[in-house]
CSV table of C-alpha atoms and ligand atoms in Angstrom, one decimal:
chain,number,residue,atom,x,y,z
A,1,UNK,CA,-49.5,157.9,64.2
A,2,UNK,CA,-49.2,160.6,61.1
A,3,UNK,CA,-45.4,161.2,60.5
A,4,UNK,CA,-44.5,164.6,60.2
A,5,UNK,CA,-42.1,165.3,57.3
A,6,UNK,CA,-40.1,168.0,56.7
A,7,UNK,CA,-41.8,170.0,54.7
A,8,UNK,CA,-44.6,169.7,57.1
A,9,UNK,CA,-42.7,170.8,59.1
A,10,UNK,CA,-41.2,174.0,57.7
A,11,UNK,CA,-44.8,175.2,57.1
A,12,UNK,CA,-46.0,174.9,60.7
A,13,UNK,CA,-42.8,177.0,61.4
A,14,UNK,CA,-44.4,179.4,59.0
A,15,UNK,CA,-47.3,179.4,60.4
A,16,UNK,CA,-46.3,179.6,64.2
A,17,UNK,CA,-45.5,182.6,66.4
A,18,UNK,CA,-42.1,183.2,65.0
A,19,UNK,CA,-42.7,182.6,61.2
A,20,UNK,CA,-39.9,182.2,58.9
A,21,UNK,CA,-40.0,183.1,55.1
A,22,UNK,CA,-41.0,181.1,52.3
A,23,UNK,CA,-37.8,181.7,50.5
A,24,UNK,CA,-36.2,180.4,53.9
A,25,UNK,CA,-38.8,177.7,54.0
A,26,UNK,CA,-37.1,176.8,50.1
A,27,UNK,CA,-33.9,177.5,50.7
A,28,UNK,CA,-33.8,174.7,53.6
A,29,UNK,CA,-35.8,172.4,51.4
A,30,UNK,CA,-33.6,172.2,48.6
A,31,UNK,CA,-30.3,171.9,51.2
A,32,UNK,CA,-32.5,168.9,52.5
A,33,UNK,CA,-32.7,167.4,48.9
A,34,UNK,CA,-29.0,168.0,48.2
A,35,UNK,CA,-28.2,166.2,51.5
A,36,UNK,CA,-30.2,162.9,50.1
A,37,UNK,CA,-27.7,162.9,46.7
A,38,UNK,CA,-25.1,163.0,49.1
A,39,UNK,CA,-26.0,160.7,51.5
A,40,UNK,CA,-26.7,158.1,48.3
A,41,UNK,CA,-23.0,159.2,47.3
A,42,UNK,CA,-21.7,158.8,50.4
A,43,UNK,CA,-23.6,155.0,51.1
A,44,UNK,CA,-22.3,153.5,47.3
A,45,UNK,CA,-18.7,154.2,48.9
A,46,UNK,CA,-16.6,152.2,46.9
A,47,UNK,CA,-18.4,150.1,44.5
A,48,UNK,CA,-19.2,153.7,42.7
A,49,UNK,CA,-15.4,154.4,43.1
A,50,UNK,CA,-16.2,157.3,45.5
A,51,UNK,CA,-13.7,156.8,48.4
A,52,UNK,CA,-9.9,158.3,47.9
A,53,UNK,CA,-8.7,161.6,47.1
A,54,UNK,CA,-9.5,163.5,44.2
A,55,UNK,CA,-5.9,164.7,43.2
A,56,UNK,CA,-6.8,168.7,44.5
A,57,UNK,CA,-6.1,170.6,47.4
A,58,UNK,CA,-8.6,173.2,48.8
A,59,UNK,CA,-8.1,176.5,49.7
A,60,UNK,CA,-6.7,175.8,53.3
A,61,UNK,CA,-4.3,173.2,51.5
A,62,UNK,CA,-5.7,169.9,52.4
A,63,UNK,CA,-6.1,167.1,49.9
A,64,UNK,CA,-9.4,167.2,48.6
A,65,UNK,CA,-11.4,164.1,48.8
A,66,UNK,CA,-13.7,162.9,45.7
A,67,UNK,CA,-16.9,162.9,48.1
A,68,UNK,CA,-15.9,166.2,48.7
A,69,UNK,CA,-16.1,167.4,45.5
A,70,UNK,CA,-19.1,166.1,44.8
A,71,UNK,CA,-20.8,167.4,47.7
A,72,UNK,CA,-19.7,170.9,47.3
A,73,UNK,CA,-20.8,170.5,43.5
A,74,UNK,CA,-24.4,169.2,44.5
A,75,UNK,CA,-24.8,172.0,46.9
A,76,UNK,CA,-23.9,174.7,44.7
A,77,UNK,CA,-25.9,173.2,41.6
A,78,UNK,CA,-28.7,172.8,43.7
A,79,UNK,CA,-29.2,176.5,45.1
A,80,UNK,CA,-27.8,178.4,42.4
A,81,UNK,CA,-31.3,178.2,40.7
A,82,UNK,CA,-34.0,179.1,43.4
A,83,UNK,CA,-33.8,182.9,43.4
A,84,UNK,CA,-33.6,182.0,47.4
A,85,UNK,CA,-29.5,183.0,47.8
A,86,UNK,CA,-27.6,185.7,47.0
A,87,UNK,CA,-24.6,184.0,46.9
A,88,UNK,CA,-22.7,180.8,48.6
A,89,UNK,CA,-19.4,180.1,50.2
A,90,UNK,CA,-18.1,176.7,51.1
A,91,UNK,CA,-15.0,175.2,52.8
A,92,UNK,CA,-13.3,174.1,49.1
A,93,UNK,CA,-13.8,177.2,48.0
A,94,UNK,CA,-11.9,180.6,48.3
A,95,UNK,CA,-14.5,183.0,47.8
A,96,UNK,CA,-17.9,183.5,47.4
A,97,UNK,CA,-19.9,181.3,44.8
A,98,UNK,CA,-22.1,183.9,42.9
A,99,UNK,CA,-25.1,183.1,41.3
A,100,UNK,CA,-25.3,183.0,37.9
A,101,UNK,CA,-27.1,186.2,35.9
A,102,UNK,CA,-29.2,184.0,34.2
A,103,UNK,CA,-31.2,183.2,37.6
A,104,UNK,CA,-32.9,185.8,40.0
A,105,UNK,CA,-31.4,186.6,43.2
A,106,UNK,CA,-32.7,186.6,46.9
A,107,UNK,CA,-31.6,187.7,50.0
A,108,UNK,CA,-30.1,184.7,51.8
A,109,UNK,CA,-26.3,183.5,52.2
A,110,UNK,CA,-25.6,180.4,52.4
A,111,UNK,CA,-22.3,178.9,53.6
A,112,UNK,CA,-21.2,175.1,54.1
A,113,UNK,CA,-18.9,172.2,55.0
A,114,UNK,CA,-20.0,170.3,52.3
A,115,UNK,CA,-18.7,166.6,53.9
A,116,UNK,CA,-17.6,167.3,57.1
A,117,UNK,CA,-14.7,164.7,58.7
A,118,UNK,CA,-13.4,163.4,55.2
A,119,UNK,CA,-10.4,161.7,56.6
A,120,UNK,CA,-13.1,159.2,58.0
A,121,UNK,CA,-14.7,158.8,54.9
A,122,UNK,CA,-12.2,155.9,53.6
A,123,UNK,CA,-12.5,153.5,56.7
A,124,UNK,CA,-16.4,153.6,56.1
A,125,UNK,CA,-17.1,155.7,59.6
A,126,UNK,CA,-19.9,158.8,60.0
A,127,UNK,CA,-19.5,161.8,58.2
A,128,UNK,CA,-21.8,164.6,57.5
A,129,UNK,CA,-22.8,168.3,55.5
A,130,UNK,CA,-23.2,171.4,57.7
A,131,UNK,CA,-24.9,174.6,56.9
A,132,UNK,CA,-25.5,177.9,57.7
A,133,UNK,CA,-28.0,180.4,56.7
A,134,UNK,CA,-27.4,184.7,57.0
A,135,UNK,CA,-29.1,187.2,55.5
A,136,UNK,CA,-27.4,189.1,52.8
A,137,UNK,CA,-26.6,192.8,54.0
A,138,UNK,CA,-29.2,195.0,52.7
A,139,UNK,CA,-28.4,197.5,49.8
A,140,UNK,CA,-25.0,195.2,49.0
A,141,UNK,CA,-24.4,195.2,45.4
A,142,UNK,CA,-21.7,192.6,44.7
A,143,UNK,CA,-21.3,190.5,47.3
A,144,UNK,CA,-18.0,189.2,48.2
A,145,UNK,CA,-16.3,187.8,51.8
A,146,UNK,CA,-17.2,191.2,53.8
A,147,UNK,CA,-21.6,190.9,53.1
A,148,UNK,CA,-20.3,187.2,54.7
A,149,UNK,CA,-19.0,188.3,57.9
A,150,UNK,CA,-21.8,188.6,60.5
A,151,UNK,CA,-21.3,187.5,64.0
A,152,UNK,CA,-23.1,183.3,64.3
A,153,UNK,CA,-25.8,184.9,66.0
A,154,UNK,CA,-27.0,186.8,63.1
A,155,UNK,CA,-27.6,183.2,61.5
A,156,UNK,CA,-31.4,182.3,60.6
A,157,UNK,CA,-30.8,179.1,60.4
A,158,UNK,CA,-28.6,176.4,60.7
A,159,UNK,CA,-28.1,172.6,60.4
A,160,UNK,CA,-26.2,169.5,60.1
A,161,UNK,CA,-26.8,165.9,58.4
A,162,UNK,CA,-25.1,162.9,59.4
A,163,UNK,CA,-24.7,159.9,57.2
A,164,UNK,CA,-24.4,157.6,59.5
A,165,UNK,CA,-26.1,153.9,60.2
A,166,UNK,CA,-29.0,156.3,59.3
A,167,UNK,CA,-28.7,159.6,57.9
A,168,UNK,CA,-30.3,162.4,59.8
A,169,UNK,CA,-30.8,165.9,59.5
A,170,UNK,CA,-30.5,168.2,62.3
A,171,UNK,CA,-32.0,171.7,61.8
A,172,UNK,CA,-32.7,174.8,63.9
A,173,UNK,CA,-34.5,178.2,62.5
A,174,UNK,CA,-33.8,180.0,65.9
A,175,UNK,CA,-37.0,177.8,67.9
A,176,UNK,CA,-35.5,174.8,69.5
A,177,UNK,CA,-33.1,172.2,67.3
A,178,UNK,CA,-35.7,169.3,65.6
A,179,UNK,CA,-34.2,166.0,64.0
A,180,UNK,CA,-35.4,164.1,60.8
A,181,UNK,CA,-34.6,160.9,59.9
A,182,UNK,CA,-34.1,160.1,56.5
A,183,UNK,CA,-36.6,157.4,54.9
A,184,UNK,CA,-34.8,155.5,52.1
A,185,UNK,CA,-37.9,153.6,50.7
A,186,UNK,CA,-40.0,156.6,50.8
A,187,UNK,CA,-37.1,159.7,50.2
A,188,UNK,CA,-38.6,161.5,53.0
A,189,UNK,CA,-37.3,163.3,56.1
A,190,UNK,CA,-39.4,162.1,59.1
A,191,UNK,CA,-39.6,164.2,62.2
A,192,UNK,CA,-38.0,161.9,64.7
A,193,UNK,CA,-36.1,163.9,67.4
A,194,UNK,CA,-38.5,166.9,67.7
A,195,UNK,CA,-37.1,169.7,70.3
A,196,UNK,CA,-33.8,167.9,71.2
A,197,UNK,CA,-32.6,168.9,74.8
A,198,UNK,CA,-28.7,168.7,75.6
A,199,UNK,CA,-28.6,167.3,79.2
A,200,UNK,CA,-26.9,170.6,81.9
A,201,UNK,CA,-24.3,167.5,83.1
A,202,UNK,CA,-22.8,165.2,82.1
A,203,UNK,CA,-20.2,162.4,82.2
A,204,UNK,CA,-18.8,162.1,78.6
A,205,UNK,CA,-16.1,163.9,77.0
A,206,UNK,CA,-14.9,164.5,73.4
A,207,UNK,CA,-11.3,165.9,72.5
A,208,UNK,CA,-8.1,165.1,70.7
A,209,UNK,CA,-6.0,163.7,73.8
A,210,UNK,CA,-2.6,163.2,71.5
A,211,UNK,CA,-2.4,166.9,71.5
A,212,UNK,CA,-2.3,166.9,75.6
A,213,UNK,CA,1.2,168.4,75.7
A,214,UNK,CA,0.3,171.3,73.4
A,215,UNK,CA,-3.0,172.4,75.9
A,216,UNK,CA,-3.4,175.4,77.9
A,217,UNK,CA,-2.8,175.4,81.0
A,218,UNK,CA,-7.0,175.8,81.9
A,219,UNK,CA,-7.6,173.0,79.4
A,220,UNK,CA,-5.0,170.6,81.3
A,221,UNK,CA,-6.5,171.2,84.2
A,222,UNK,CA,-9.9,170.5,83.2
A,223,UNK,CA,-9.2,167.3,81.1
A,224,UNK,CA,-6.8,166.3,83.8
A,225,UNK,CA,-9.9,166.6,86.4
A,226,UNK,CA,-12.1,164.4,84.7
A,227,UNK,CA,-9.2,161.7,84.5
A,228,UNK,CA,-8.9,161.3,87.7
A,229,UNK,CA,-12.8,160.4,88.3
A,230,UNK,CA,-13.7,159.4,91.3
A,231,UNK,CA,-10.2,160.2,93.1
A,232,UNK,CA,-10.0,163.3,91.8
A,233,UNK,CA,-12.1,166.5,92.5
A,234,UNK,CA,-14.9,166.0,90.5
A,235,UNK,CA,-15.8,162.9,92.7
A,236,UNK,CA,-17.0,160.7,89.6
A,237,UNK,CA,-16.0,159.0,86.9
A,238,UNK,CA,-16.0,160.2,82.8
A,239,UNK,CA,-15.9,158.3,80.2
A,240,UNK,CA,-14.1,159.7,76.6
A,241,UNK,CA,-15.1,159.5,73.2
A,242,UNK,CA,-13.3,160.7,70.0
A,243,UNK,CA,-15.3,160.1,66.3
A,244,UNK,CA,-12.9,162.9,64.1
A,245,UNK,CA,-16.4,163.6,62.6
A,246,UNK,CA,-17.8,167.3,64.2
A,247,UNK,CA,-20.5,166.1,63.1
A,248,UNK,CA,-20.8,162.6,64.7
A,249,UNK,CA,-19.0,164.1,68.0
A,250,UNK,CA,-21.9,166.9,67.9
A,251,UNK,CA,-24.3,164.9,67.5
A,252,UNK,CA,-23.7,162.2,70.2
A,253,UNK,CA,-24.1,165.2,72.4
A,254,UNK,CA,-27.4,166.7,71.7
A,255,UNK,CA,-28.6,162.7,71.8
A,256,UNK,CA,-27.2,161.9,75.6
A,257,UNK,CA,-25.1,165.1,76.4
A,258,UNK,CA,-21.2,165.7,76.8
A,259,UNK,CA,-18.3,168.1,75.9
A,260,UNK,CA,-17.0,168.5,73.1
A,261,UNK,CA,-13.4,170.7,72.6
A,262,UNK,CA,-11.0,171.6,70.2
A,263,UNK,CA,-9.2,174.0,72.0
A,264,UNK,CA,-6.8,176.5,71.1
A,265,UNK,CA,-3.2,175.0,71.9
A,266,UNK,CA,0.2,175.6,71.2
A,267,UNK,CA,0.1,173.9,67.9
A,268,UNK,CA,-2.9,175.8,66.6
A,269,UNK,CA,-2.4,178.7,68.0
A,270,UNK,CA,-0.9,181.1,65.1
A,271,UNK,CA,-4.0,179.5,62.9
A,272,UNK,CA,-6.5,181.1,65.5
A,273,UNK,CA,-7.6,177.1,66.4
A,274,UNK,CA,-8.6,174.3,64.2
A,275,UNK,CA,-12.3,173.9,63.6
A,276,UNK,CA,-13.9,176.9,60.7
A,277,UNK,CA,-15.9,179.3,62.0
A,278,UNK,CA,-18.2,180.5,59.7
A,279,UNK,CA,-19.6,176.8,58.6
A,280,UNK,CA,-18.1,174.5,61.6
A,281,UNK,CA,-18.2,176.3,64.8
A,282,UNK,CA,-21.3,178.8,63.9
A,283,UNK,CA,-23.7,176.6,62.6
A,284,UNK,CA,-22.8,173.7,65.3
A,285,UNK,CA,-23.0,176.8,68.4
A,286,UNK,CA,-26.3,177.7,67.0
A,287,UNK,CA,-27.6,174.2,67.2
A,288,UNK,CA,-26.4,173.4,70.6
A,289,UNK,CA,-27.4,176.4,72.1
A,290,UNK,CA,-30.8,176.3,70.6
A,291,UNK,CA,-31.0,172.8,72.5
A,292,UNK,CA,-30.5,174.4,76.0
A,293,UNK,CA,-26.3,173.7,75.7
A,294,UNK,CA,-23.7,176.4,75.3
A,295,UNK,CA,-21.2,176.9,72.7
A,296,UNK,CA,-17.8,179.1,73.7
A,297,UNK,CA,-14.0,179.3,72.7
A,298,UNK,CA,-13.4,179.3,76.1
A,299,UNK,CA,-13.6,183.1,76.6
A,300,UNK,CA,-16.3,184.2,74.7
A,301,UNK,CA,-19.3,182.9,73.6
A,302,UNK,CA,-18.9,181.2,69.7
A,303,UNK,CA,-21.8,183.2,68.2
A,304,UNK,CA,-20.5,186.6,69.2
A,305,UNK,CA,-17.2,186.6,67.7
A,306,UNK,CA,-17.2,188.9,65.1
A,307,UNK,CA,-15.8,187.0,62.0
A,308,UNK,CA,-12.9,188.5,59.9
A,309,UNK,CA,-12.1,185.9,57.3
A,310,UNK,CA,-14.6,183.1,55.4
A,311,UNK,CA,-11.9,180.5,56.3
A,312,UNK,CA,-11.2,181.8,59.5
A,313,UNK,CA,-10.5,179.3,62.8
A,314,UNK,CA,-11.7,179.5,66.7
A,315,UNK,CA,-11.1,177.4,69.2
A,316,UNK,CA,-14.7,175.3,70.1
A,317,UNK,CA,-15.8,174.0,73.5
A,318,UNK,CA,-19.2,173.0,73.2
A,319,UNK,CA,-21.7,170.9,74.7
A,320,UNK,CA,-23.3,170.3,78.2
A,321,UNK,CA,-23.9,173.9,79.7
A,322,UNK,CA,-22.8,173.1,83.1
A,323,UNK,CA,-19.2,171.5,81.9
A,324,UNK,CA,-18.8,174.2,79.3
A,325,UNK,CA,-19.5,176.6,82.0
A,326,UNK,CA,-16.5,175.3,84.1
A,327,UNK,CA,-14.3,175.1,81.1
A,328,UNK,CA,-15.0,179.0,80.6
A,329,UNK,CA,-14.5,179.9,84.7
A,330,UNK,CA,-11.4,178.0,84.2
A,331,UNK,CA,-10.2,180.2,81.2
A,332,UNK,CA,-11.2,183.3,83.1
A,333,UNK,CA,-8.8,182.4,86.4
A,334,UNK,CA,-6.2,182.0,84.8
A,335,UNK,CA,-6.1,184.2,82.4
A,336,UNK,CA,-6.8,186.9,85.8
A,337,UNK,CA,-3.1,185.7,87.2
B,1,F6P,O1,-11.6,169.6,60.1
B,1,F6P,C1,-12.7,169.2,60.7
B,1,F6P,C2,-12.5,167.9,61.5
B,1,F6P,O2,-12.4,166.8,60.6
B,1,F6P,C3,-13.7,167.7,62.4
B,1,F6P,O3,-14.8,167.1,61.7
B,1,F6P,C4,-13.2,166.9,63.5
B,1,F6P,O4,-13.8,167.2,64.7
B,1,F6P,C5,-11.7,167.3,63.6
B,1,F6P,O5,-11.4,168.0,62.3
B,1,F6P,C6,-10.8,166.2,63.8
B,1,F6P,O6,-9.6,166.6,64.1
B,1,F6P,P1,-8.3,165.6,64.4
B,1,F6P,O7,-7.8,165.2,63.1
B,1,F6P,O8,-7.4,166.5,65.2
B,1,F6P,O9,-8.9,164.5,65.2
């Protein structure tokens, strides 16, 4: 059977009923390339001397990672040249990456995570890049954070690649969420997962249980639920699974459905939650709901919270709709008492 690549792809998308630009059709093209360097980064692990930190912090204070570094630096070389973006932002950055004078503008933003779940990078478990695509506010001048802060559901596209036992690349352009595999012999993304649908139900769940004592109250009551399986109220049994990769957690889910939480808790709270909005939780809600799941910080949907900072946090619950239906209904009553 004929393999459809990506760039195949992309071009059908252009052609189809809800065509997407040519500088968008670029702009994910050349993301899709970066992602290869980094996954060939990322796979020499340490016999290029790659794993450890890199001596730096990043802007939210955490001890930047070598592969980090490098992955932000391949991302930004590589679209700084197109005339697709207007300008970048990235998690180990403070502000907006502008591009140079020397090359034309366009009219796209693009903002990233560029390796997503570092901490797992050094004991050789998944990891991955995640991406988000807005338009640049028309008329806007010099861009800085503000042309950045557009509610997630003003994204054109979004995506994630995960280098795992094989790296894949997850994409959506706002019809359906479509997976590629990445083809080492031939360096070619191969349409592998086309129109992935997140299951309503499910029976798996994905949250940090060491912070338990810090929950809300609607959070302990949920997670407590599905402990008690079949004693309990839910009647069944659920099973629990933890990566510390977004990326790898996500993913499991649009494969066989689950929930996936990182709640707001006592602990977090004064940051607002822990996982980044603007290239963590957007780009991720986009994806999942695009797969037929829902994406919500419990009492509001992900992609409608109006964004005030580039680094700013939200609490995620994401996944199977019917479970991150309940986990909202249970926000709702007891926030009502
Ligand atoms: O900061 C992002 C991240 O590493 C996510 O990829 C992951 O889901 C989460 O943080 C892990 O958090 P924790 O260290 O609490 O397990």
């Amino acid at each position: 059977m004929a393999r459809v690549t990506l760039t195949q792809f992309l071009i059908e998308q252009q052609r189809s009923d809800q065509p997407i630009a040519s500088n968008l059709r670029l702009l994910i093209e050349v993301v899709a390339r970066a992602v290869k360097t980094i996954s060939v980064h990322v796979g020499k692990g340490n016999i290029a001397g790659l794993l450890g930190n890199a001596g730096t912090d990043n802007v939210q204070g955490e001890a930047q990672k070598k592969l980090d570094v490098i992955a932000n630096e391949l991302l930004l070389q590589a679209n700084e040249w197109g005339g697709h973006l207007a300008a970048m932002a990235s998690e180990e950055l403070e502000g907006p990456s502008l591009i140079p004078n020397r090359y034309p503008k366009g009219e796209y933003l693009l903002v990233f995570d560029p390796l997503d779940g570092s901490s797992n990078i050094d004991v050789n478990i998944s990891v991955g890049t995640i991406f988000s695509v807005l338009r640049c506010p028309e008329g806007t001048r010099d861009v800085d954070d503000t042309a950045f802060l557009q509610p997630g559901r003003q994204q054109v596209a979004a995506g994630y690649a995960v280098y795992g036992p094989s790296t894949m690349l997850v994409l959506t352009v706002g019809a359906g969420t479509h997976g590629f595999t990445l083809d080492r012999e031939f360096g070619a993304w191969v349409l592998t997962h086309p129109d992935i649908r997140i299951p309503e139900s499910t029976k798996e769940f994905a949250i940090n249980a060491s912070r338990a004592r810090f929950w809300e109250p609607p959070v302990q009551r949920y997670i407590g639920e599905l402990q008690q399986g079949v004693e309990g109220p839910r009647e069944q049994d659920f099973n629990m699974r933890w990566v510390a990769s977004m990326v790898a957690d996500v993913h499991r889910i649009l494969a066989r459905g689950g929930i996936f939480l990182y709640p707001l808790d006592d602990k977090n709270r004064r940051n607002g939650g822990h996982l980044r909005l603007m290239y963590e939780a957007n780009p991720m809600a986009f994806i999942v709901e695009q797969a037929g799941g829902a994406a919500s910080t419990g009492r509001q949907a992900i992609l409608d919270v109006q964004p005030s900072g580039l680094h700013q946090r939200v609490p995620v619950v994401l996944g199977s709709r019917n479970e991150v239906e309940r986990v909202v209904a249970y926000h709702a009553e007891a926030d009502s008492k």
